[in-house]
PDB file of N, CA and C in Angstrom:
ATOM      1  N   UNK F  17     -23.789 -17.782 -24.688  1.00  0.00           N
ATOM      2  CA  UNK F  17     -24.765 -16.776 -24.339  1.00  0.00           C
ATOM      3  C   UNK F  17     -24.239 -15.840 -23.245  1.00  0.00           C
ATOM      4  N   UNK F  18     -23.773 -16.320 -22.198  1.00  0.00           N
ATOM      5  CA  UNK F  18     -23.132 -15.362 -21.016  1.00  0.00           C
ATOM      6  C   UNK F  18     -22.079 -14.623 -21.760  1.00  0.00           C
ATOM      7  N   UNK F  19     -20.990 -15.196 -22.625  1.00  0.00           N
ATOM      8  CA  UNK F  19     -20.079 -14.340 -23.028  1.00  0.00           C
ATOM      9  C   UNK F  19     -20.419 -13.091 -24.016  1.00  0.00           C
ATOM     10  N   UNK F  20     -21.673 -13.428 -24.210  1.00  0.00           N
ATOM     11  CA  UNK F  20     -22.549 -12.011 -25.341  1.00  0.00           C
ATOM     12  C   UNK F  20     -23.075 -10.967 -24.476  1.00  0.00           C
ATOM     13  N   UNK F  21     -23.509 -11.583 -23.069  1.00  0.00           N
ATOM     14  CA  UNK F  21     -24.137 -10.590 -22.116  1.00  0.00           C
ATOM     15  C   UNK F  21     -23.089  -9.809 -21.636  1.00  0.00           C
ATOM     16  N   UNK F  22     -21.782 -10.773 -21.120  1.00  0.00           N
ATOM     17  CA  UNK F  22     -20.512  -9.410 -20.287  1.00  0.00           C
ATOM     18  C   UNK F  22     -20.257  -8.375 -21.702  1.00  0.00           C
ATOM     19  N   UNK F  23     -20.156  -8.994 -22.740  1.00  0.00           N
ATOM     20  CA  UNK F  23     -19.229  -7.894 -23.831  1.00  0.00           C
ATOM     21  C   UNK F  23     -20.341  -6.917 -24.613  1.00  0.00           C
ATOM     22  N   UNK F  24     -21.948  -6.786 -24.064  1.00  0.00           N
ATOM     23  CA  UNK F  24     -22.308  -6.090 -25.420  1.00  0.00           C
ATOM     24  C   UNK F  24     -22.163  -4.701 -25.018  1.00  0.00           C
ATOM     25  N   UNK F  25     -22.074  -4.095 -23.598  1.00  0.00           N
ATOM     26  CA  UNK F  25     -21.548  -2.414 -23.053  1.00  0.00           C
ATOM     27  C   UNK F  25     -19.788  -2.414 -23.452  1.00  0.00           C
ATOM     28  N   UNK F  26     -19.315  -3.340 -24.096  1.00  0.00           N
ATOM     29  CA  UNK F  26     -17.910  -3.141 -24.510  1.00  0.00           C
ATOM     30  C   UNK F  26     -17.644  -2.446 -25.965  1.00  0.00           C
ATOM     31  N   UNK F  27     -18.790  -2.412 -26.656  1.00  0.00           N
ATOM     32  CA  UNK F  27     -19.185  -1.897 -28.089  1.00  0.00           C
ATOM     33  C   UNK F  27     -18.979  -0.500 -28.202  1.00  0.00           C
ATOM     34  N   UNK F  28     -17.925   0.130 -29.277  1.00  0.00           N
ATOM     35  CA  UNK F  28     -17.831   1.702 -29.024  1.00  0.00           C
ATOM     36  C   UNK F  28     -18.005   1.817 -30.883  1.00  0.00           C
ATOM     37  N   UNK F  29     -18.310   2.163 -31.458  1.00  0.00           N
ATOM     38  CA  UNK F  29     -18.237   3.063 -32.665  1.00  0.00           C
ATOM     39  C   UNK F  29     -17.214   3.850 -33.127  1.00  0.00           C
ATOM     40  N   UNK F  30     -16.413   3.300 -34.057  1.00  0.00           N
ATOM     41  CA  UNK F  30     -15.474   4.050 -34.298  1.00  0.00           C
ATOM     42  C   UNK F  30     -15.056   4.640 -35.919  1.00  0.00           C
ATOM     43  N   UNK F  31     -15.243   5.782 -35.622  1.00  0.00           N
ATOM     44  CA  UNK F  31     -15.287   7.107 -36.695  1.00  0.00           C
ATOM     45  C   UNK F  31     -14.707   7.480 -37.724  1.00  0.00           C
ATOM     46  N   UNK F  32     -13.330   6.684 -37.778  1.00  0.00           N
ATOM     47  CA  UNK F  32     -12.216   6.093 -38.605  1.00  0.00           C
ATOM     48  C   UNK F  32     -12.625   5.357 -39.620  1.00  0.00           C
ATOM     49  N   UNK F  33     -13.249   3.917 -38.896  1.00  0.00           N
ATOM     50  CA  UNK F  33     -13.322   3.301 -39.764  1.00  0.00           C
ATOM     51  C   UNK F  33     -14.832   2.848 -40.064  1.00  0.00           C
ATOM     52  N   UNK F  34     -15.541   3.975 -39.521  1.00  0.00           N
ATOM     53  CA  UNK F  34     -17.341   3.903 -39.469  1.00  0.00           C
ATOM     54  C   UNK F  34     -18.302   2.601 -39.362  1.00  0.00           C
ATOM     55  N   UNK F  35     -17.915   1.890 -38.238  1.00  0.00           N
ATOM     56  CA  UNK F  35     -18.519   0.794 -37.932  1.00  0.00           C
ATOM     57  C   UNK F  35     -18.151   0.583 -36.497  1.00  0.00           C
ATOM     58  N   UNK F  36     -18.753  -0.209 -35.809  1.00  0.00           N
ATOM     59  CA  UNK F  36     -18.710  -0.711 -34.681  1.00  0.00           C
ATOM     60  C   UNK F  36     -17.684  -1.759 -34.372  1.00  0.00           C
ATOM     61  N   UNK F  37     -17.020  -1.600 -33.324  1.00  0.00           N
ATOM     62  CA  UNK F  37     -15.359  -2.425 -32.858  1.00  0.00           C
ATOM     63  C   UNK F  37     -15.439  -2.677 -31.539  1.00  0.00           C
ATOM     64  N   UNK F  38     -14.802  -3.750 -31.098  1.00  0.00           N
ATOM     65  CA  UNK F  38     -15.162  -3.988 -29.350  1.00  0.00           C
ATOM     66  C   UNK F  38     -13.789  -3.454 -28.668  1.00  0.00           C
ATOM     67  N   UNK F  39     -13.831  -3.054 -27.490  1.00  0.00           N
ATOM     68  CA  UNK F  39     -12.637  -1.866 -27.167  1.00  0.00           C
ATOM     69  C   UNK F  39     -12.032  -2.992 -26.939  1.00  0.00           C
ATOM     70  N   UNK F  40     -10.662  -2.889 -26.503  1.00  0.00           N
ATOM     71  CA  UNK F  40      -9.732  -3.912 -26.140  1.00  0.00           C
ATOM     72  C   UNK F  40      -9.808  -4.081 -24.841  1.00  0.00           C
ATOM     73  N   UNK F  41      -9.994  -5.445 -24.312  1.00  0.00           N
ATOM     74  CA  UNK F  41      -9.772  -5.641 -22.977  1.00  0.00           C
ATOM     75  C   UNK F  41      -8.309  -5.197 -22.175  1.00  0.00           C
ATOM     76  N   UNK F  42      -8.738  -4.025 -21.413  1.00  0.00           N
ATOM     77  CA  UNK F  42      -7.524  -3.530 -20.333  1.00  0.00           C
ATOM     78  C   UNK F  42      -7.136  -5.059 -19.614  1.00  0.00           C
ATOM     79  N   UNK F  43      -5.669  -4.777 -18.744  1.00  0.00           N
ATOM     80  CA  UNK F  43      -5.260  -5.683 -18.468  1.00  0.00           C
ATOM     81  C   UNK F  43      -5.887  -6.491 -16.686  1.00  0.00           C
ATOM     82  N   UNK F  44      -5.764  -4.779 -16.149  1.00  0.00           N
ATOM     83  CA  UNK F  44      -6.701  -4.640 -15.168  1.00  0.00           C
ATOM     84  C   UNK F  44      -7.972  -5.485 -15.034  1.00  0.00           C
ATOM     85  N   UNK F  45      -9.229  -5.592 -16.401  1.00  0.00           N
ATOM     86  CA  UNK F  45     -10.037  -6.367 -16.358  1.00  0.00           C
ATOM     87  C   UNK F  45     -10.396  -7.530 -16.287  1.00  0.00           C
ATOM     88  N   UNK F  46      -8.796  -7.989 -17.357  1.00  0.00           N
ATOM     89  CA  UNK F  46      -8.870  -9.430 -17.632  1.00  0.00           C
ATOM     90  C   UNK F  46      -8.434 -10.275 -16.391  1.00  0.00           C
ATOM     91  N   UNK F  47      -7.669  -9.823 -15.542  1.00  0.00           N
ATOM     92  CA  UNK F  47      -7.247  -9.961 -13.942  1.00  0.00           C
ATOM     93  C   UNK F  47      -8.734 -10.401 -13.517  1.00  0.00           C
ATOM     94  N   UNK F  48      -9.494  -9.347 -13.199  1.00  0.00           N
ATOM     95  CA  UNK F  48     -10.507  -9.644 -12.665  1.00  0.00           C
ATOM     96  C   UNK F  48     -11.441 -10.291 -13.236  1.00  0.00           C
ATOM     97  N   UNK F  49     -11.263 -10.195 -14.470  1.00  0.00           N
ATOM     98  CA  UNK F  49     -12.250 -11.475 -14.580  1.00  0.00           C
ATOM     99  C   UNK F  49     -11.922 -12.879 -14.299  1.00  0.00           C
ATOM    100  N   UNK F  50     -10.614 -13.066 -14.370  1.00  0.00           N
ATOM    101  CA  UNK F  50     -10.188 -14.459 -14.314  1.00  0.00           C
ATOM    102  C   UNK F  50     -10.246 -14.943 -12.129  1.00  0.00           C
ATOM    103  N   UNK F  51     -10.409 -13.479 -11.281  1.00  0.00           N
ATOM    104  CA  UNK F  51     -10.428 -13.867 -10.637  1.00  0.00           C
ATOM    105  C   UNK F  51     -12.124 -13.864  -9.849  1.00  0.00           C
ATOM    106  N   UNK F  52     -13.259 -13.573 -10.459  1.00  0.00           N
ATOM    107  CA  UNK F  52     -14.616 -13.598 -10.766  1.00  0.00           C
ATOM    108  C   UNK F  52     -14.985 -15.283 -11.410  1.00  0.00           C
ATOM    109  N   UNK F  53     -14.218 -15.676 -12.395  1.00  0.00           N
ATOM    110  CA  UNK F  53     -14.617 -16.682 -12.822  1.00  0.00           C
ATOM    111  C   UNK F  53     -13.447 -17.912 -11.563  1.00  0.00           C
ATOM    112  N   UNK F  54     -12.506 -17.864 -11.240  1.00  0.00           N
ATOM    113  CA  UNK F  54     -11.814 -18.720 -10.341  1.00  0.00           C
ATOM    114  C   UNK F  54     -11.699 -18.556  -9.204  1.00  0.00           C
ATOM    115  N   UNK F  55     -12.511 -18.363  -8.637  1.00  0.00           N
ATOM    116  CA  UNK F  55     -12.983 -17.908  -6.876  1.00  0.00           C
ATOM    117  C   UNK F  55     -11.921 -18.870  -6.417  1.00  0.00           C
ATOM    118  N   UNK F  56     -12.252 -20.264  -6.509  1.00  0.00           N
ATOM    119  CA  UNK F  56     -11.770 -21.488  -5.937  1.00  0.00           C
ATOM    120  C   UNK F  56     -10.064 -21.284  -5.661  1.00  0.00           C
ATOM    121  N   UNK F  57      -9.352 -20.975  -6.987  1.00  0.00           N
ATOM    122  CA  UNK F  57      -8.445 -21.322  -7.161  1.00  0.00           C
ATOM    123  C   UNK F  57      -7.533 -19.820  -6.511  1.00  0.00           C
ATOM    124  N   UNK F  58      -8.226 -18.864  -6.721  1.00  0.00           N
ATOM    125  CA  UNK F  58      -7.756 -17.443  -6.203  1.00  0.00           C
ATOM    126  C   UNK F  58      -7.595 -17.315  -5.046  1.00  0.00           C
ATOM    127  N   UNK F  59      -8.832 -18.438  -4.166  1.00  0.00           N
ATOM    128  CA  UNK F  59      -8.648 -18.525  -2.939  1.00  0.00           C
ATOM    129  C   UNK F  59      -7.500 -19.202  -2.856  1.00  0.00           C
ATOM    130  N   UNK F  60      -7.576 -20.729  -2.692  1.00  0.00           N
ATOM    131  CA  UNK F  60      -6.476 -21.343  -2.508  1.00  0.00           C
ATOM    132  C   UNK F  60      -4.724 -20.516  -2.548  1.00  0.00           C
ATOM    133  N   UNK F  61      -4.410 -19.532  -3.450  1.00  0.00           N
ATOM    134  CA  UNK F  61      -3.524 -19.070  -3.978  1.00  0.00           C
ATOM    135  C   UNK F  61      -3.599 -17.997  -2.946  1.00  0.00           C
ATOM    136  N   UNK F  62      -4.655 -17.274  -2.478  1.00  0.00           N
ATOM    137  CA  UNK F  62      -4.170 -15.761  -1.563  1.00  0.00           C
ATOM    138  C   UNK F  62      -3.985 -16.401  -0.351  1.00  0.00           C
ATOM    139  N   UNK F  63      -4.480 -17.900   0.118  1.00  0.00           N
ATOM    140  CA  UNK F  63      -4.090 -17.867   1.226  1.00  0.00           C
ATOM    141  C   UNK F  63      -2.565 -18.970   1.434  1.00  0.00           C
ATOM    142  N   UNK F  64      -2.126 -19.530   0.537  1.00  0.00           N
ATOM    143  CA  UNK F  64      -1.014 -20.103   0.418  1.00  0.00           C
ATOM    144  C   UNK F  64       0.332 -18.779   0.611  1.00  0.00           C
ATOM    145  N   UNK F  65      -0.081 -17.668  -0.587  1.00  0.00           N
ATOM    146  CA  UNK F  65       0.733 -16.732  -0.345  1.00  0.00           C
ATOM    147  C   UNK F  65       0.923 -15.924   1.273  1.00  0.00           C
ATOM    148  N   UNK F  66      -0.225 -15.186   1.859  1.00  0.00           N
ATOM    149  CA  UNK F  66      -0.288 -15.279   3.558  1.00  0.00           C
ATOM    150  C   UNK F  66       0.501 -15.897   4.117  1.00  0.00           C
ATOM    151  N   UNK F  67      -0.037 -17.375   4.272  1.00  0.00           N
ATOM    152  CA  UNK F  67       0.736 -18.112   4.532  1.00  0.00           C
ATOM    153  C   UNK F  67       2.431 -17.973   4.875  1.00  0.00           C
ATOM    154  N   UNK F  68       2.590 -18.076   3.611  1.00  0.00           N
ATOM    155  CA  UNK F  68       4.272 -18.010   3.113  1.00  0.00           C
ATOM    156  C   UNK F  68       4.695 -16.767   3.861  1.00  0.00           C
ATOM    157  N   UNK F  69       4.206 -15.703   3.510  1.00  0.00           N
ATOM    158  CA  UNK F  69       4.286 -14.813   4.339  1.00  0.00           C
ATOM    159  C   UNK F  69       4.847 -14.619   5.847  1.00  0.00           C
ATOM    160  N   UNK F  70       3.947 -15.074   6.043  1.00  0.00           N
ATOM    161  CA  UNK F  70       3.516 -15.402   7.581  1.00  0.00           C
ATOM    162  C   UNK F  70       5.090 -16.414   8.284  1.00  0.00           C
ATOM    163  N   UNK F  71       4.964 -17.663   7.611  1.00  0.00           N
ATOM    164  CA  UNK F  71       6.106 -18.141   8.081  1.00  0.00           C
ATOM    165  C   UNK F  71       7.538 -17.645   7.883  1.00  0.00           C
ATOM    166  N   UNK F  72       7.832 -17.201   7.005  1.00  0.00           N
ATOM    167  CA  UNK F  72       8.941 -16.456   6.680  1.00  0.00           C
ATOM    168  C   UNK F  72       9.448 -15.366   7.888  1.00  0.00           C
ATOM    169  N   UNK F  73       8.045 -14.188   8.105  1.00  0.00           N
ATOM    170  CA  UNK F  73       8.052 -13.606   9.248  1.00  0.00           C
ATOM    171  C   UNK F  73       8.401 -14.265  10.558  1.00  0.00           C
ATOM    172  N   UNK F  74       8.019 -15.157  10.754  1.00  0.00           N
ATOM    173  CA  UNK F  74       8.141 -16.079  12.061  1.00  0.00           C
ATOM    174  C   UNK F  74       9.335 -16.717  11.621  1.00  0.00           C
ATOM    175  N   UNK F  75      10.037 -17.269  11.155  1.00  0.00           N
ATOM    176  CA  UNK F  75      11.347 -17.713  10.993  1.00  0.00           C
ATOM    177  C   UNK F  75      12.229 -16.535  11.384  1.00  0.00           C
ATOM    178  N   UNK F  76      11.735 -15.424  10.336  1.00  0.00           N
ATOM    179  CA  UNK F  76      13.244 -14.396  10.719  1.00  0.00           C
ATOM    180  C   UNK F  76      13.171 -13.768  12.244  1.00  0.00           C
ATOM    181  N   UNK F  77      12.190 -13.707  13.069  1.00  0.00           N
ATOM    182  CA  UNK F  77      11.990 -13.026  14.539  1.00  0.00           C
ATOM    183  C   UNK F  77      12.568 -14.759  15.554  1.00  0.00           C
ATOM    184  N   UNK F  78      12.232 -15.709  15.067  1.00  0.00           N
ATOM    185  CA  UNK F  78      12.970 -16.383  16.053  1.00  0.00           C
ATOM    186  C   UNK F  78      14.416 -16.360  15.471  1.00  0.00           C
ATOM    187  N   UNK F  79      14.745 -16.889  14.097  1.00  0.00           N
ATOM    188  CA  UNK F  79      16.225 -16.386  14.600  1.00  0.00           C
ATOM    189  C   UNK F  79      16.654 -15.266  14.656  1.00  0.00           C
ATOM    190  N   UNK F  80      16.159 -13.914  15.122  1.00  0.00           N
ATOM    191  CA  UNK F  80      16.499 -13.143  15.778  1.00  0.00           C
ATOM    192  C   UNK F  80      16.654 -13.070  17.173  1.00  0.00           C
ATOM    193  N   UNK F  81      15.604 -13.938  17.777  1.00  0.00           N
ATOM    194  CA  UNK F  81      15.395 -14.094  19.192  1.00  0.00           C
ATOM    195  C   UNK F  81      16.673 -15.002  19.349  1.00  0.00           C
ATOM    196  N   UNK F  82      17.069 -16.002  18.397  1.00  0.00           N
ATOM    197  CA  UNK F  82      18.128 -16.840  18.772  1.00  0.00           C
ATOM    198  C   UNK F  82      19.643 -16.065  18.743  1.00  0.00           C
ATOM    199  N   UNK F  83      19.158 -15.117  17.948  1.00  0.00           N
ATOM    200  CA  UNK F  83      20.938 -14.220  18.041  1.00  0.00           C
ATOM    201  C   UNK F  83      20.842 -13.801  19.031  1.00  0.00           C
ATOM    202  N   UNK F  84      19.979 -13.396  20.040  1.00  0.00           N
ATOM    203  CA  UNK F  84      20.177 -12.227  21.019  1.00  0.00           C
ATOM    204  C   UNK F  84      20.308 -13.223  22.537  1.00  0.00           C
ATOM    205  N   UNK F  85      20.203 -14.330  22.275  1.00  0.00           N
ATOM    206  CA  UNK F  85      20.260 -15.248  23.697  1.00  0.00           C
ATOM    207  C   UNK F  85      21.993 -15.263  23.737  1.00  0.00           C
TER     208      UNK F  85
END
């Protein structure tokens, strides 16, 4: 039932072949939907990446600080 409610404004009419066709999901969307339906896991994942980030940054400024002693 939910998957009938997101897709029925996806319905376009097409003139070609004179009947109704569902547009193709952009790639853009399907992104977001998967990150709408996986809060949990999207979280976990943006802040692991930060993270990584983060330490990497801090590794390369101390051994920078260590070259310059």
């Amino acid at each position: 039932m939910e998957n009938i409610k997101e897709k029925w404004y996806e319905v376009m009419y097409n003139t070609r072949l004179d009947k109704l066709v569902l547009k193709k999901p952009r790639l853009r969307g399907k992104i977001i939907r998967k990150i709408k339906k996986h809060k949990f896991i999207t979280t976990i994942l943006l802040a692991f990446l930060t993270f990584s980030i983060l330490n990497i940054t801090m590794i390369a400024s101390f051994l920078r600080i260590l070259q310059n002693i």
